[in-house]
Short mmCIF file of C-alpha atoms and ligand atoms in Angstrom, two decimals:
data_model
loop_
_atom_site.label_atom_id
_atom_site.label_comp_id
_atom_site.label_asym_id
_atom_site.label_seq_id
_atom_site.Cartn_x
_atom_site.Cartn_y
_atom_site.Cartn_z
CA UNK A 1 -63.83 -87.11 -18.71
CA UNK A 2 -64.61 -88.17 -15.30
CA UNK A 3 -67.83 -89.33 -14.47
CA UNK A 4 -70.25 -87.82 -12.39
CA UNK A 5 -69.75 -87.42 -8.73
CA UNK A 6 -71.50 -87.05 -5.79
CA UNK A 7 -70.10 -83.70 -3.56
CA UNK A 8 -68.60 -86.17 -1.20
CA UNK A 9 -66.47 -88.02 -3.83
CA UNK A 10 -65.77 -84.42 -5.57
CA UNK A 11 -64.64 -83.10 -2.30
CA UNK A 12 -62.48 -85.28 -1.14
CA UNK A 13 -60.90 -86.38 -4.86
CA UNK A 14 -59.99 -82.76 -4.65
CA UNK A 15 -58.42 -82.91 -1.45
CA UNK A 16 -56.21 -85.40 -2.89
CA UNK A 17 -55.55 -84.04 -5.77
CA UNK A 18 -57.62 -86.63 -8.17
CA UNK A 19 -59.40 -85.89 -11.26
CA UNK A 20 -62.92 -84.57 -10.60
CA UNK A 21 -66.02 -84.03 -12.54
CA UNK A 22 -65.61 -80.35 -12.00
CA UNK A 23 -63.84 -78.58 -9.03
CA UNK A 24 -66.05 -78.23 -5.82
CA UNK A 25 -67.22 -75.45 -3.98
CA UNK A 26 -65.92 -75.72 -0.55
CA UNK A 27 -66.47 -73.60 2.75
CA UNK A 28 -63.82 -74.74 5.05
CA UNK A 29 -65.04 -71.84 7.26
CA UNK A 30 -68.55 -70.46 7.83
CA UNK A 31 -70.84 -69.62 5.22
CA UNK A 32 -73.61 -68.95 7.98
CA UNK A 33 -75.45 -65.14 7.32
CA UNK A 34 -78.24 -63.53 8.83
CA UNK A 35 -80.30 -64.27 6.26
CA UNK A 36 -79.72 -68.22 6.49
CA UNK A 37 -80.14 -68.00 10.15
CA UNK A 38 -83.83 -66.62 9.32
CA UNK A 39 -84.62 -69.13 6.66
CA UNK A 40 -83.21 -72.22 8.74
CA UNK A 41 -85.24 -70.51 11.77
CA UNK A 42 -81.80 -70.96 13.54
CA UNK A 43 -80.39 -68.44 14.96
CA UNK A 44 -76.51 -67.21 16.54
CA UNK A 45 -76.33 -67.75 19.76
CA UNK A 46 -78.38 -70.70 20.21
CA UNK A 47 -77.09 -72.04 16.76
CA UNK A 48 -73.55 -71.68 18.11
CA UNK A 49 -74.81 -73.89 21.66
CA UNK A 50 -78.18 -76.41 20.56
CA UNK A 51 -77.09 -78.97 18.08
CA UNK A 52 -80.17 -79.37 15.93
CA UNK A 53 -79.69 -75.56 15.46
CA UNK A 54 -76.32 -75.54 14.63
CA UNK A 55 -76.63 -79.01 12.15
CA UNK A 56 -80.19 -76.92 10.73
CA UNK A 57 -77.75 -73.41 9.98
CA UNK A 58 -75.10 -75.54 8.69
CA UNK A 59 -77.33 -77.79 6.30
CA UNK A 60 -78.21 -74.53 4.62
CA UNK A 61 -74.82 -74.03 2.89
CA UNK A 62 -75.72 -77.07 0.34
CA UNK A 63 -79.32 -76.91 -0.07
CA UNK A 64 -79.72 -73.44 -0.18
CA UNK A 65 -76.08 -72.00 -1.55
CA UNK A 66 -75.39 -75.06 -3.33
CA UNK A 67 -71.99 -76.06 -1.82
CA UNK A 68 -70.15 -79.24 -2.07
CA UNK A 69 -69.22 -79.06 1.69
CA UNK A 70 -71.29 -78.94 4.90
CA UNK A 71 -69.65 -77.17 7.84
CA UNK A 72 -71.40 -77.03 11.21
CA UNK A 73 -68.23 -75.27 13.50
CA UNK A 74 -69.33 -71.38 12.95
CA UNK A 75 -67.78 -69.55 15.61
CA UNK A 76 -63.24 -70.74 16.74
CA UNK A 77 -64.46 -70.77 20.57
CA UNK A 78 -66.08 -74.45 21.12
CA UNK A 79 -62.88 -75.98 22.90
CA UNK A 80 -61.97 -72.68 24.42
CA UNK A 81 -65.38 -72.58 25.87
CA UNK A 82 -64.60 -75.88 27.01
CA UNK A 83 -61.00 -75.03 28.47
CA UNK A 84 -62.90 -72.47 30.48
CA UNK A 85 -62.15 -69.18 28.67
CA UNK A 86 -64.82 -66.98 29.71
CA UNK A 87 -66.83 -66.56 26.31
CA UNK A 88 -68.96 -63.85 24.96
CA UNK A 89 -72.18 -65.29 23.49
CA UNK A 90 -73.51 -62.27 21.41
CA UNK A 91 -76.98 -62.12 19.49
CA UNK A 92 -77.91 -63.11 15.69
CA UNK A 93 -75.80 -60.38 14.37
CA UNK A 94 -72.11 -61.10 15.90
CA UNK A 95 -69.85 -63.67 16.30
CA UNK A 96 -68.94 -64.86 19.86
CA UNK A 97 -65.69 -64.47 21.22
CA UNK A 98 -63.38 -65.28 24.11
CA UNK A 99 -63.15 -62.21 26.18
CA UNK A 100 -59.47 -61.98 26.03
CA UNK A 101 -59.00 -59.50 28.51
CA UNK A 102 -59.80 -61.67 31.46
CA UNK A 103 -56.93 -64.54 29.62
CA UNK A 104 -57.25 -67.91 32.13
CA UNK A 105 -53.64 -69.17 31.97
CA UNK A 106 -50.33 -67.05 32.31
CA UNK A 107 -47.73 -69.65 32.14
CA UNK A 108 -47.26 -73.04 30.82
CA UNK A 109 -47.08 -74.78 34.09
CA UNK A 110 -51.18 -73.40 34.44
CA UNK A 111 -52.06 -75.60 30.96
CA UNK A 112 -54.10 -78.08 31.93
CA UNK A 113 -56.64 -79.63 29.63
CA UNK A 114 -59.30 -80.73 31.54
CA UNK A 115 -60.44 -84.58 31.48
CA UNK A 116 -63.81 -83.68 30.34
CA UNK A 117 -62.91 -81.37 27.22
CA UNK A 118 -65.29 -83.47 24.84
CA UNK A 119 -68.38 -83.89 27.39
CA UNK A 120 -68.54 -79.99 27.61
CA UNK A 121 -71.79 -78.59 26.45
CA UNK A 122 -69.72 -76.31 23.43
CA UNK A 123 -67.77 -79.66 22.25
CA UNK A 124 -70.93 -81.66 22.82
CA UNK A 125 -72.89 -79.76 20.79
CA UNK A 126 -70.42 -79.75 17.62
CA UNK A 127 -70.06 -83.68 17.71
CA UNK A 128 -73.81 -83.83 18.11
CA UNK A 129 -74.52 -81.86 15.01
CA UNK A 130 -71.75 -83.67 12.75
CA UNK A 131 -73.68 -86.97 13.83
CA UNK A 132 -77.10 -85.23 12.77
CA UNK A 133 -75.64 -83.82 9.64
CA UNK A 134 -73.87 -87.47 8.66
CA UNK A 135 -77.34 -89.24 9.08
CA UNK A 136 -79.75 -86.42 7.14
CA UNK A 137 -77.31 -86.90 4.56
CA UNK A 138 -75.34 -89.81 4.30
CA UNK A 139 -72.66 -90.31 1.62
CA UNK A 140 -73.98 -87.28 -0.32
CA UNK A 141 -72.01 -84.35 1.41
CA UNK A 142 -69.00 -84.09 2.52
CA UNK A 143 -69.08 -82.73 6.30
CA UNK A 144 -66.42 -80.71 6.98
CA UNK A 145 -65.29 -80.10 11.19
CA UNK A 146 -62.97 -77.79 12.79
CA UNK A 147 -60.37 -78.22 15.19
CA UNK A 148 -58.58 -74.94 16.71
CA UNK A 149 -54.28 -75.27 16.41
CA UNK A 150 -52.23 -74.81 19.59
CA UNK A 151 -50.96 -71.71 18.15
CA UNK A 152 -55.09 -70.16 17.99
CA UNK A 153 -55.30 -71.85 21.82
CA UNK A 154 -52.27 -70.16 22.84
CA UNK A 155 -54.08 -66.05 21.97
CA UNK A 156 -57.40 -67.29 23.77
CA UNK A 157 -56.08 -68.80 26.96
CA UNK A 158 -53.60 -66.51 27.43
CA UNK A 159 -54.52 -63.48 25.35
CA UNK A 160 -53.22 -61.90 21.87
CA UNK A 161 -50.00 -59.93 22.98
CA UNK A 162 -49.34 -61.94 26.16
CA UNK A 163 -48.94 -64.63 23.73
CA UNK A 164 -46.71 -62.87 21.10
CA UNK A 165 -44.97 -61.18 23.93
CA UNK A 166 -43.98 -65.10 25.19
CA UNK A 167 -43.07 -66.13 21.56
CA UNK A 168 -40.45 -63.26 21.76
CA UNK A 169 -38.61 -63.53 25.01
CA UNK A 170 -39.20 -67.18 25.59
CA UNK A 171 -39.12 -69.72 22.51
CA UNK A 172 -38.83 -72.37 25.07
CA UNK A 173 -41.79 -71.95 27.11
CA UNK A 174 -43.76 -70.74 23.75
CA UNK A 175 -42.86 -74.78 22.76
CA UNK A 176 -44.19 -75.86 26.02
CA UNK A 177 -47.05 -74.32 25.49
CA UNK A 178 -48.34 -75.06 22.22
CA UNK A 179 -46.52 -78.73 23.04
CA UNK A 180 -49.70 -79.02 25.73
CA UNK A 181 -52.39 -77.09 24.30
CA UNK A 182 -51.47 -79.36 20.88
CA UNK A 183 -53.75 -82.01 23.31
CA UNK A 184 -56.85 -80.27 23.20
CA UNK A 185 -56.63 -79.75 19.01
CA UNK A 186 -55.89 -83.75 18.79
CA UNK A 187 -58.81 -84.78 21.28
CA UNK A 188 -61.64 -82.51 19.27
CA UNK A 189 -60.49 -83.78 16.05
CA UNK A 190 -60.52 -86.87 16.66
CA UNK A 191 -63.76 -87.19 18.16
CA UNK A 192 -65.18 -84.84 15.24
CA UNK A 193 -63.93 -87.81 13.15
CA UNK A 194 -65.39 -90.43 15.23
CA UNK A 195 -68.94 -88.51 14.78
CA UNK A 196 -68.68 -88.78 11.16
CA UNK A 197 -66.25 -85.51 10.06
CA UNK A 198 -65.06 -86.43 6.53
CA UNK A 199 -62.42 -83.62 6.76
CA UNK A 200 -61.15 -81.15 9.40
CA UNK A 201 -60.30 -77.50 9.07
CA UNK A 202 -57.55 -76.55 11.68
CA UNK A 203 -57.31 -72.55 11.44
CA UNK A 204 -53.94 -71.52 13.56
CA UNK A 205 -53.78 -68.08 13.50
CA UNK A 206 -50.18 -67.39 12.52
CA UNK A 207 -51.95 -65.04 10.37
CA UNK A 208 -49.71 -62.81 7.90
CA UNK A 209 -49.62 -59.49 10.33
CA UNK A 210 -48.87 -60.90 13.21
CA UNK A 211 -46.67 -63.58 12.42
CA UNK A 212 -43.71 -64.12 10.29
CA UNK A 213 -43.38 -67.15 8.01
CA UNK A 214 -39.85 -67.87 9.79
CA UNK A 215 -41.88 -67.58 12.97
CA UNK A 216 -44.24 -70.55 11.45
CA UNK A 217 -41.21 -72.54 10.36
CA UNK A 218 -39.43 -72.28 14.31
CA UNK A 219 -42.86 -72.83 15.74
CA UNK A 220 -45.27 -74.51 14.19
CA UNK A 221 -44.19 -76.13 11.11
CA UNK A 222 -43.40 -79.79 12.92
CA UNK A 223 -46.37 -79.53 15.26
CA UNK A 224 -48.25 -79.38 11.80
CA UNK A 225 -46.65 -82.67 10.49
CA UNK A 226 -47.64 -83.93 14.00
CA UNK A 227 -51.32 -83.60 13.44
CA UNK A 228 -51.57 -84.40 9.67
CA UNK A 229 -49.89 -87.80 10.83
CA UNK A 230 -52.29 -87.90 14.04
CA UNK A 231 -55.34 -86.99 12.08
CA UNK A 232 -56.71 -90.03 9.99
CA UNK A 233 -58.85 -87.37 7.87
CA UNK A 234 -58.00 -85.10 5.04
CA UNK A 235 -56.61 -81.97 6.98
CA UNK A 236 -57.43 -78.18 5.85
CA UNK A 237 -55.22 -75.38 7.65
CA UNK A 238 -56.33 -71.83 7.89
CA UNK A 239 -54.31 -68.72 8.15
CA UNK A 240 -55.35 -65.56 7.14
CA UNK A 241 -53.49 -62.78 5.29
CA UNK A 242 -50.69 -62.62 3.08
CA UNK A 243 -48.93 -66.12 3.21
CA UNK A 244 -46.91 -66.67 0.74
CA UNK A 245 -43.32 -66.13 2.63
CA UNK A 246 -44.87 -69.49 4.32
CA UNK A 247 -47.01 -71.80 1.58
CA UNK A 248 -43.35 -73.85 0.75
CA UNK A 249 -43.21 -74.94 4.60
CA UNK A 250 -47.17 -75.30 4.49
CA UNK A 251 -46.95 -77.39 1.69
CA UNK A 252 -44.07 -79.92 3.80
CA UNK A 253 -47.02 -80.56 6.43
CA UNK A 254 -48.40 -83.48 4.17
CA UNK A 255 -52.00 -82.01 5.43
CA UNK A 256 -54.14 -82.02 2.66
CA UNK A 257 -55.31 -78.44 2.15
CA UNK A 258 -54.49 -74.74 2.60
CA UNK A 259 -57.10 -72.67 2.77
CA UNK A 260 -55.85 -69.11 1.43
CA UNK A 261 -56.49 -65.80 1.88
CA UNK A 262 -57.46 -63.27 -1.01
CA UNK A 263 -54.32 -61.60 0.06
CA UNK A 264 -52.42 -63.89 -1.97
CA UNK A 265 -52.86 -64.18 -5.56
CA UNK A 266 -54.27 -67.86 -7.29
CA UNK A 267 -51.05 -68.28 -9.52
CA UNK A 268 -48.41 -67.14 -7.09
CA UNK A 269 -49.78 -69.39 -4.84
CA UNK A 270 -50.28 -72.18 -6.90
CA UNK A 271 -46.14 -72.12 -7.99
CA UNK A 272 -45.11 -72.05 -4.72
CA UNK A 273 -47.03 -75.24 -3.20
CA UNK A 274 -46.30 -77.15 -6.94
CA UNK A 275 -48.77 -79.77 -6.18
CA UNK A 276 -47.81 -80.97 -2.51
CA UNK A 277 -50.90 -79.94 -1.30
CA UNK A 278 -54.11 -78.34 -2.09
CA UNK A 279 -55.53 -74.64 -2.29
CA UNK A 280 -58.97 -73.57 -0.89
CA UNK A 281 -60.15 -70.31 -1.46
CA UNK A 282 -60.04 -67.81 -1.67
CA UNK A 283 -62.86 -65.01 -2.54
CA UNK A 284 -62.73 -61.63 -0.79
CA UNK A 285 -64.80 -61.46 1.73
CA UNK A 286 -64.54 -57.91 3.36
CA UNK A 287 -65.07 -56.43 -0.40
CA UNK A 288 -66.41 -58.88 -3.04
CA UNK A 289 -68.36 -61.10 -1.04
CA UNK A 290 -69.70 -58.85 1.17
CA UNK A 291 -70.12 -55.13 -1.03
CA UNK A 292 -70.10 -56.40 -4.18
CA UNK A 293 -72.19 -58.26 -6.71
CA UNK A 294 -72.28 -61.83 -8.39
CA UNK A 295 -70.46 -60.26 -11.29
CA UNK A 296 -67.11 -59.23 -9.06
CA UNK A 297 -67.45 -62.84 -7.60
CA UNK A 298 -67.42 -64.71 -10.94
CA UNK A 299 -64.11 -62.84 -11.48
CA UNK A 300 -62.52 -64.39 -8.53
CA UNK A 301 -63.95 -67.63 -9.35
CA UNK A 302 -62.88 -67.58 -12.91
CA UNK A 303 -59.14 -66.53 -11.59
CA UNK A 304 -59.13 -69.22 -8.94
CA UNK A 305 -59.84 -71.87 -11.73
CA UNK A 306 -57.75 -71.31 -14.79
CA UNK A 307 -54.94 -70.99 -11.71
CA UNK A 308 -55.86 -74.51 -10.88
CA UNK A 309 -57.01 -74.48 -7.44
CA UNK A 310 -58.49 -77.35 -6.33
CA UNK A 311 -61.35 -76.16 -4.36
CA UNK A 312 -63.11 -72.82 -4.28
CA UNK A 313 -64.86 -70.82 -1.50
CA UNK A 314 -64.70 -67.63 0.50
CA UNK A 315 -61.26 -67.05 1.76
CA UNK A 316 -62.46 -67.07 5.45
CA UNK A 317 -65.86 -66.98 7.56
CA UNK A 318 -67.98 -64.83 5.60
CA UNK A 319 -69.73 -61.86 7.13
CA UNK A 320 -73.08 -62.37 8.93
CA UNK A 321 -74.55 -59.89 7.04
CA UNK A 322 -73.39 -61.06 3.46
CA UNK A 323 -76.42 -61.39 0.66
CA UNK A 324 -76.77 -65.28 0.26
CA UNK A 325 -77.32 -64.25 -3.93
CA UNK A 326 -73.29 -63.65 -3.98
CA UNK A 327 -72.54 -67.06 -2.11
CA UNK A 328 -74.79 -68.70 -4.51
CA UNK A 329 -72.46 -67.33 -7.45
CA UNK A 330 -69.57 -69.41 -6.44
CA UNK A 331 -71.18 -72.84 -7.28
CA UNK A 332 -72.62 -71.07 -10.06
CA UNK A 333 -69.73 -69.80 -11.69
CA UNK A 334 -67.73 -73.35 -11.41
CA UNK A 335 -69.82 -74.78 -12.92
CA UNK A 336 -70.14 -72.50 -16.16
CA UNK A 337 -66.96 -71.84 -16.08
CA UNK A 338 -66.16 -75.80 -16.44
CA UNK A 339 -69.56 -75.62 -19.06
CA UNK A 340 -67.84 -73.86 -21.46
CA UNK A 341 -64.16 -75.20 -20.71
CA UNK A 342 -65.79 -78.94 -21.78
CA UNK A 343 -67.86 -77.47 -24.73
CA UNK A 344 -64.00 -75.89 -25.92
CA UNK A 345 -62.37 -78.69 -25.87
ZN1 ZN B 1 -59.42 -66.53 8.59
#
């Protein structure tokens, strides 16, 4: 038996793959919903641009949902924001996005990351709400930031198929590319870190549709290694969809988490990254999470757990309009599912 823990130790014991009282409930990605945003009196956009708002929102997925983790970066458009993509702010009920349409760069020779990346409003006002959220709650939570990979960069600066288009004709200039953009994903990690970030999530969307898992092995494989070695934090990449043609080259990175899609079944998974690194996830959230009940989610807890996963959550950021009485059944059903695994044994 292990004793108690605070969320902070269980967290990050996880992330290493250390005995833990009982496995943590971790949102790598957003957790924020409508709902939240009414109780926290913080609304999207402003919670997305003022920092009390966004530390306020974010607080709300441990005291009210009961999570292990605390993760203030809602929306993947901070840095691009700061890079100068032209940004779509939205209301409460929708994320913002970069208006990819109107893409700012068209070649690698137009990179340029701009000397004031982390004194931009939208980078300002992440750092200033992990630095909020690591004095309201000191050792007792672990904060989780988020840092966008080159590859992510790469479809907001220069748009989706532009982008893919590149990776095709030109695997040269596609390296170039996500060689300088790699900058900008360094830079706001490490100053998330230096505000008090116990962890990073690094989503680059190499997701499962788009990309092919030899495509993530050519391009993006060694920049991984790069930041995991660059990073002094426990690392948590996020790709979306079906992933398994790529988990044994994710699990070479030596970052310390994968954070999986529902796509991609807990056991499968589990043999393929054999304890190199560890799995986050990965509840359904276009189905379970968000058109379901606490009963469907228990299931997918229950599966994640006897698979071994090391950390359990919603596979990606959860729908604004999700009922908070789901979310609530993830910590809920860790810990009686570890309840009755102790009172077996
Ligand atoms: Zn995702």
């Amino acid at each position: 038996m292990v004793a108690d823990m605070t969320s902070r130790q269980r967290v990050l014991a996880a992330l290493r793959r250390e005995p833990v009282d009982r496995t943590p409930a971790c949102n790598p990605t957003s957790v924020a919903t409508v709902e939240l945003m009414d109780l926290a009196e913080a609304p999207f956009p402003d919670a997305n641009r003022q920092p009390e708002l966004m530390a306020r929102l974010a607080a709300t997925g441990h005291t009210e949902l009961g999570f292990d983790t605390i993760m203030p970066v809602f929306s993947i458009i901070q840095e691009s924001s700061a890079l100068g993509c032209k940004i779509q702010w939205e209301q409460k009920d929708n994320w913002p996005t970069v208006r990819m349409r109107e893409p700012i760069w068209e070649k690698p020779e137009d990179i340029r990351i701009p000397p004031d990346l982390l004194q931009h409003p939208d980078t300002q006002c992440v750092l200033k709400a992990i630095k909020i959220l690591r004095k309201e709650f000191g050792d007792s939570v672990a904060i989780i930031g988020k840092t966008m990979g080159p590859w992510s960069l790469g479809y907001h600066c220069f748009g989706v198929e532009p982008f893919l288009l590149l990776s095709l004709d030109d695997p040269g200039k596609t390296k170039l590319c996500l060689d300088k953009l790699k900058e900008a994903t360094v830079q706001f990690g490490l100053a998330q870190i230096e505000a008090g970030a116990d962890a990073l999530t690094l989503p680059d969307h190499a997701t499962g549709d788009l990309v092919s898992g030899e495509y993530y092995a050519r391009y993006l494989r060694d920049l991984h290694i790069e930041f995991a070695e660059r990073l002094p934090v426990p690392i948590i990449l996020h790709i979306c969809g079906r992933t398994v043609d790529r988990m044994e080259y994710i699990a070479q990175t030596g970052m310390a988490a994968f954070h999986y899609d529902s796509k991609n079944q807990p056991a499968e998974s589990m043999n393929i990254v054999k304890n190199r690194i560890s799995l986050v996830g990965n509840i359904n959230n276009p189905e379970t999470l968000y058109s379901k009940g606490p009963e469907e989610v228990r299931q997918e807890v229950f599966k994640n757990l006897e698979a071994g996963v090391q950390l359990v959550g919603p596979e990606c950021a959860i729908p604004l309009q999700t009922q908070i009485d789901n979310l609530k059944e993830i910590p809920r059903a860790i810990k009686e599912w570890h309840h009755q695994h102790t009172t077996h044994n």
